[in-house]
Amino acid sequence: MFLDVLRRRNPGFVEAAQKLHREGKIPANAYVIDLDTIERNAGVLKDEATRLGLKIFAMTKQFGRSSSACQAILRGGIERSVAVDMACAKATHRAGLKLGHLGHLQQVARHEANGAARVLQPDYWTVFNETKAREAAAGAKAAGRVQNLLARIHAEGDTFYRGHEGGFEAADVVEVAGMFDSLDGGRFAGITTFPALLFDHQARKVLPTPNLATLTKTAEALARVGRRNIEVNAPGTTSSVLLAALAEAGATQCEPGNGLHGTTALHVVDDLPELPAMLYLTEVSHLSGGKAYCFGGGFYIDPIFPDYDVKAIVSDEPTVAAGALRSVEIPPPSAIDYYAMIDATGPGAPKPGDTAVFGFRGQAFVTRAYVVGVSGISSGVPKVESIENSFGETTAWPIEEGRA
């Protein structure tokens, strides 16, 4: 799926990553990021958001909060991040992005609220209940600030991933807004949900969810009682081509994630303005029973598509040729992905040490993979800028005495 798009739309990236691995400059089990392209994509998204009057916050969990990728996004014109959890907030803060949005999807734990308000100073802070609103406001008051609070809302018929539920009844939003405003250190700033847009497999398009209509109706209800110019935060499947639909529905904020590296579901079916900028690279370890076992640790396949024949480019030299493609068996999510098994039958069978390249809609932050940022690919002079873990922290690779 995504590997086909990589081979066709950014082959130089694939070959540069393979070459760097062959030269021993990047590790196996690594999400590799084309920094030139992610900077370009950020510029495309930022320009369209600006045209539509949307605030734009970068979601960084998919590429493991890589510091070099955050800096590339900043160069592309996006100055703020959205933090899906506190790990994202801390990593993007270290990398130089301002914090645009905290508390969504994961709320802030009680004893982290004061530090978040004082050190991270988010522009907007989403809360799911009165207790969390009071914690955020108290932290802001202690820091000498007034915190803009967003209410996570829901209504009957809205769509949520299992485990993502929570928030205020949309019908109660006027009372919720008044409660926020009554808090010393807090103020009502707007509303949010997730997801507002989703890829529809049958239509092969990204369509609005019922949640987006809930946001629109709720904003209208607030306007009827005099609360105008509120923030409407509408995250979901995001490409520059979808931002106009969000703006038309009344959104004021967008939060591209996979769109930054060209790996939303829509990027598989259409050639969109954003180019693919992330791949997963690993290495063949050994052969057994007609299979070539490659090192794992990063095999998270986001289940946005039905099961399909996963393939990898397996080679001892840089190539995107179809002849280098091999089918791969990935361990199920219930198993630990120490290895994946590559078909090793027929001519040109993989060998230990060969490079294997995959195209995933990655979620590096839930894996054990390295995250590698590479600059200079567009100019033919690739350079490794960072090798980090999925918390955006520099990691010792290769291992050396005193740097274990």
XYZ file of C-alpha atoms in Angstrom:
404
model
C 0.000 0.000 0.000
C 2.170 2.862 1.249
C 5.294 1.210 -0.157
C 3.883 1.553 -3.684
C 3.411 5.298 -3.128
C 6.950 5.634 -1.728
C 8.485 3.831 -4.699
C 6.572 5.949 -7.192
C 6.546 9.410 -5.587
C 9.782 9.533 -3.544
C 12.178 6.857 -4.853
C 15.245 8.956 -4.019
C 14.280 8.795 -0.349
C 14.050 5.007 -0.416
C 17.414 4.659 -2.104
C 19.090 7.179 0.190
C 17.862 5.296 3.261
C 19.065 1.995 1.835
C 22.477 3.468 1.056
C 22.867 4.925 4.544
C 21.999 1.561 6.054
C 24.455 -0.265 3.794
C 27.141 2.199 4.934
C 26.387 1.556 8.609
C 25.106 5.080 9.240
C 21.584 4.194 10.370
C 20.348 1.232 12.410
C 17.984 -1.579 11.591
C 14.506 -1.296 13.129
C 14.226 2.412 12.323
C 11.563 4.780 11.117
C 13.427 7.035 8.713
C 12.186 10.552 7.951
C 12.943 12.599 4.830
C 13.384 15.984 6.491
C 13.432 17.976 3.244
C 10.080 16.530 2.240
C 8.425 16.884 5.639
C 9.492 20.551 5.635
C 7.948 20.953 2.177
C 4.740 19.212 3.269
C 4.497 21.417 6.347
C 4.719 24.462 4.088
C 1.910 23.150 1.882
C -0.340 22.561 4.881
C 0.562 25.856 6.537
C -0.131 27.867 3.378
C -3.578 26.321 2.937
C -4.429 26.752 6.618
C -3.403 30.400 6.448
C -5.500 30.930 3.316
C -8.528 29.554 5.144
C -7.861 31.342 8.431
C -7.216 28.112 10.348
C -4.788 27.741 13.225
C -2.555 24.728 12.596
C -0.881 22.457 15.145
C 1.460 19.581 14.212
C 0.793 16.087 15.580
C 4.160 14.366 16.046
C 3.428 10.969 17.627
C 3.401 9.152 14.284
C 7.080 9.917 13.692
C 8.094 9.394 17.306
C 8.367 13.103 18.191
C 11.683 13.282 16.301
C 13.481 16.514 17.191
C 14.896 16.969 13.697
C 11.442 16.428 12.166
C 9.932 18.957 14.585
C 12.562 21.463 13.499
C 11.849 20.730 9.825
C 8.149 21.362 10.456
C 9.056 24.637 12.161
C 11.102 25.662 9.119
C 8.063 24.803 6.991
C 6.056 27.418 8.886
C 4.156 25.429 11.518
C 5.206 26.837 14.878
C 3.003 24.870 17.261
C 2.337 21.259 18.162
C -0.623 19.333 19.492
C 0.397 16.889 22.202
C -1.526 13.616 22.288
C 0.017 13.001 25.727
C 2.571 14.535 28.067
C 5.425 12.696 26.348
C 4.539 14.544 23.113
C 4.288 17.823 24.992
C 7.727 17.486 26.553
C 9.416 16.265 23.365
C 8.037 18.993 21.104
C 8.803 21.636 23.733
C 12.445 20.469 23.824
C 12.572 20.518 20.035
C 11.545 24.172 19.850
C 7.865 23.991 18.920
C 5.430 25.991 21.008
C 2.602 23.979 22.524
C -0.652 24.813 20.789
C -2.888 22.152 22.300
C -2.616 19.851 25.327
C -4.978 17.279 26.804
C -6.312 15.648 23.656
C -6.456 12.731 23.270
C -4.953 11.923 26.670
C -5.869 14.062 29.635
C -3.174 15.468 31.917
C -2.621 13.535 35.143
C -3.427 15.412 38.353
C 0.117 15.969 39.593
C 1.370 17.033 36.152
C -1.094 19.891 35.703
C 0.899 22.514 37.606
C 4.108 21.768 35.714
C 2.311 21.713 32.367
C 0.757 25.111 33.044
C 3.990 26.648 34.298
C 6.568 25.185 31.904
C 4.675 24.232 28.743
C 2.098 27.047 28.783
C -0.248 25.565 26.179
C -2.369 27.913 24.103
C -5.349 25.556 24.541
C -6.021 22.763 27.035
C -8.772 20.193 26.469
C -10.634 18.802 29.457
C -13.211 16.011 29.697
C -14.853 16.886 33.028
C -15.079 19.496 35.741
C -12.314 17.919 37.825
C -9.825 18.206 34.970
C -10.962 21.758 34.237
C -10.323 22.739 37.854
C -6.853 21.141 37.802
C -5.880 22.985 34.621
C -7.195 26.301 35.896
C -5.492 25.895 39.281
C -2.193 25.149 37.564
C -2.576 28.221 35.362
C -3.456 30.419 38.345
C -0.367 29.230 40.218
C 1.695 30.129 37.150
C 0.128 33.587 36.911
C -1.811 32.731 33.758
C -5.384 32.336 32.548
C -5.739 29.098 30.601
C -7.863 28.782 27.449
C -9.937 25.633 28.000
C -11.552 23.503 25.293
C -14.477 21.234 26.152
C -14.365 17.761 24.612
C -17.994 17.172 23.619
C -20.121 14.306 22.374
C -23.692 13.658 21.265
C -25.735 10.595 20.417
C -24.508 9.010 17.191
C -20.969 10.398 17.371
C -18.083 8.107 16.457
C -15.218 7.317 18.814
C -12.500 4.703 18.735
C -12.889 2.259 21.612
C -10.976 3.639 24.576
C -11.210 7.244 23.341
C -14.633 7.998 24.802
C -15.248 10.807 27.267
C -16.188 14.438 27.541
C -19.224 16.629 28.138
C -22.701 16.182 26.675
C -22.946 18.617 23.771
C -26.422 19.630 24.970
C -24.880 20.930 28.204
C -22.243 23.114 26.543
C -23.708 26.472 27.603
C -23.554 25.450 31.258
C -20.089 23.967 30.741
C -18.854 27.241 29.244
C -20.181 29.141 32.236
C -18.488 26.711 34.615
C -15.149 27.136 32.820
C -15.455 30.920 33.030
C -16.147 30.725 36.747
C -12.812 29.052 37.430
C -10.027 31.224 38.793
C -7.262 30.742 36.226
C -9.479 29.347 33.457
C -11.744 30.562 30.684
C -13.969 28.889 28.122
C -12.317 29.050 24.708
C -14.080 26.447 22.572
C -14.943 22.847 21.737
C -13.303 19.771 20.253
C -13.907 16.158 19.246
C -12.088 13.294 17.522
C -12.369 12.181 14.790
C -14.016 14.900 12.726
C -13.007 13.298 9.400
C -12.448 9.620 8.575
C -11.489 7.599 5.510
C -14.453 5.618 4.158
C -13.342 2.328 2.609
C -16.376 1.877 0.375
C -16.354 5.422 -0.953
C -12.535 5.544 -0.985
C -12.848 9.111 0.249
C -12.426 11.020 3.477
C -15.859 11.942 4.790
C -17.116 13.984 7.760
C -18.131 12.007 10.832
C -21.253 12.785 12.871
C -18.844 14.426 15.312
C -18.165 17.270 12.871
C -21.873 18.028 12.644
C -21.994 17.971 16.453
C -19.250 20.605 16.553
C -21.134 22.781 14.062
C -24.450 22.512 15.915
C -22.805 23.126 19.268
C -21.012 26.234 18.003
C -24.355 27.510 16.716
C -25.956 26.883 20.120
C -23.189 28.868 21.783
C -23.614 31.711 19.297
C -27.328 31.924 20.131
C -26.441 32.814 23.730
C -23.858 35.376 22.656
C -20.739 33.199 22.655
C -19.250 33.953 19.266
C -15.701 33.679 17.939
C -15.077 30.472 19.855
C -12.423 27.957 18.841
C -13.618 24.822 17.042
C -10.870 22.197 17.058
C -11.528 19.493 14.443
C -8.796 16.847 14.187
C -9.024 13.741 12.015
C -7.651 12.531 8.706
C -5.936 15.707 7.498
C -4.449 16.720 4.157
C -4.275 20.181 2.681
C -7.072 19.191 0.259
C -9.432 18.569 3.201
C -8.914 21.800 5.114
C -11.541 23.734 3.137
C -14.217 21.242 4.238
C -13.213 21.772 7.857
C -13.306 25.548 7.490
C -16.727 25.381 5.811
C -18.029 23.364 8.777
C -16.871 26.121 11.117
C -13.563 24.714 12.296
C -10.924 27.194 13.424
C -8.126 24.711 14.211
C -6.636 21.754 12.330
C -4.047 19.216 13.443
C -2.218 17.353 10.642
C -0.313 14.242 11.666
C 0.075 11.599 8.965
C -0.560 14.353 6.443
C 2.801 15.866 7.361
C 4.566 12.806 5.952
C 2.037 11.893 3.272
C 0.678 8.731 4.861
C -3.044 9.259 5.432
C -5.333 6.612 3.944
C -6.307 9.088 1.241
C -2.668 9.324 0.127
C -2.887 5.676 -0.946
C -5.794 6.230 -3.342
C -4.987 9.751 -4.604
C -1.809 11.666 -5.401
C -2.190 14.546 -2.962
C 0.036 17.619 -2.570
C 1.933 16.044 0.360
C 4.672 13.588 -0.643
C 5.579 10.448 1.352
C 8.324 11.287 3.855
C 8.578 8.302 6.205
C 9.521 4.645 5.823
C 10.416 1.731 8.060
C 13.822 0.152 7.506
C 15.245 -3.025 8.974
C 17.674 -5.841 8.155
C 17.638 -9.595 7.481
C 18.976 -11.522 10.451
C 18.811 -15.211 9.454
C 17.108 -17.791 7.255
C 14.875 -20.639 8.395
C 12.322 -22.835 6.646
C 12.188 -20.839 3.441
C 11.827 -17.551 5.278
C 14.232 -14.667 5.829
C 13.758 -13.353 9.343
C 14.231 -9.586 9.637
C 14.651 -7.649 12.853
C 11.430 -6.250 14.299
C 10.433 -3.770 16.921
C 8.589 -1.304 14.707
C 5.964 -3.462 13.020
C 2.855 -1.502 13.885
C 0.415 -1.633 10.983
C -2.364 0.867 11.633
C -5.564 -1.100 10.921
C -7.167 1.407 8.580
C -7.301 -1.120 5.741
C -8.435 -4.744 5.671
C -5.651 -7.339 5.736
C -3.437 -7.181 2.653
C -0.241 -8.742 1.275
C 2.474 -6.797 3.082
C 5.585 -6.381 0.973
C 9.095 -5.082 1.503
C 11.926 -4.049 -0.790
C 14.721 -6.466 0.132
C 18.150 -5.870 -1.382
C 21.871 -5.532 -0.743
C 21.999 -2.315 -2.808
C 19.814 0.792 -3.259
C 16.810 0.023 -5.467
C 13.073 0.512 -5.843
C 12.759 -2.144 -8.561
C 9.686 -4.363 -8.568
C 11.974 -7.385 -8.700
C 13.188 -6.586 -5.179
C 9.691 -6.811 -3.679
C 9.019 -9.732 -1.329
C 5.904 -10.759 0.585
C 6.250 -10.563 4.361
C 4.423 -12.205 7.250
C 4.085 -9.778 10.162
C 3.414 -11.181 13.649
C -0.141 -10.454 14.867
C -0.625 -7.605 17.346
C -1.009 -10.183 20.138
C 2.613 -11.317 19.602
C 5.899 -9.519 20.243
C 7.432 -8.555 16.909
C 10.984 -9.747 17.460
C 11.091 -10.660 13.749
C 8.977 -10.591 10.611
C 9.270 -13.387 8.034
C 10.149 -12.544 4.428
C 9.494 -14.986 1.606
C 12.932 -16.403 0.729
C 11.982 -18.786 -2.068
C 13.012 -18.524 -5.697
C 15.896 -16.701 -7.375
C 17.542 -13.743 -5.696
C 16.563 -14.942 -2.243
C 17.299 -12.559 0.663
C 20.550 -12.994 2.586
C 21.521 -12.119 6.157
C 22.465 -8.446 6.225
C 20.171 -7.398 3.372
C 18.236 -4.167 3.840
C 14.426 -4.392 4.048
C 12.250 -1.310 3.490
C 8.542 -1.136 4.341
C 5.887 1.522 3.845
C 3.508 1.869 6.785
C 1.075 4.432 8.094
C 3.344 4.509 11.082
C 2.705 5.095 14.747
C 6.327 5.091 15.881
C 5.448 6.211 19.399
C 3.955 2.811 20.275
C 6.957 0.830 19.000
C 10.513 -0.047 20.071
C 11.968 1.402 16.871
C 14.672 4.012 16.420
C 13.610 7.217 14.678
C 16.125 8.671 12.222
C 15.941 12.104 10.602
C 17.811 12.519 7.303
C 18.380 15.854 5.565
C 19.778 16.639 2.126
C 17.934 13.943 0.180
C 16.421 16.464 -2.241
C 19.903 17.769 -3.107
C 21.496 14.326 -3.375
C 23.636 14.767 -0.251
C 21.834 12.796 2.483
C 22.987 13.403 6.051
C 21.806 11.755 9.258
C 20.659 14.547 11.580
C 19.300 12.551 14.508
C 18.973 9.013 15.824
C 16.464 8.953 18.663
C 14.001 6.812 20.533
C 10.252 7.358 20.195
C 10.310 9.994 22.953
C 12.465 12.326 20.852
C 15.560 11.570 22.938
C 19.007 10.976 21.436
C 20.007 7.342 21.730
C 23.472 5.780 21.672
C 23.848 4.075 18.300
C 26.055 2.337 17.557
C 26.770 1.360 21.139
C 30.113 2.524 22.519
C 31.938 2.254 25.823
C 30.392 4.770 28.192
C 27.397 5.377 25.865
C 25.323 2.254 26.446
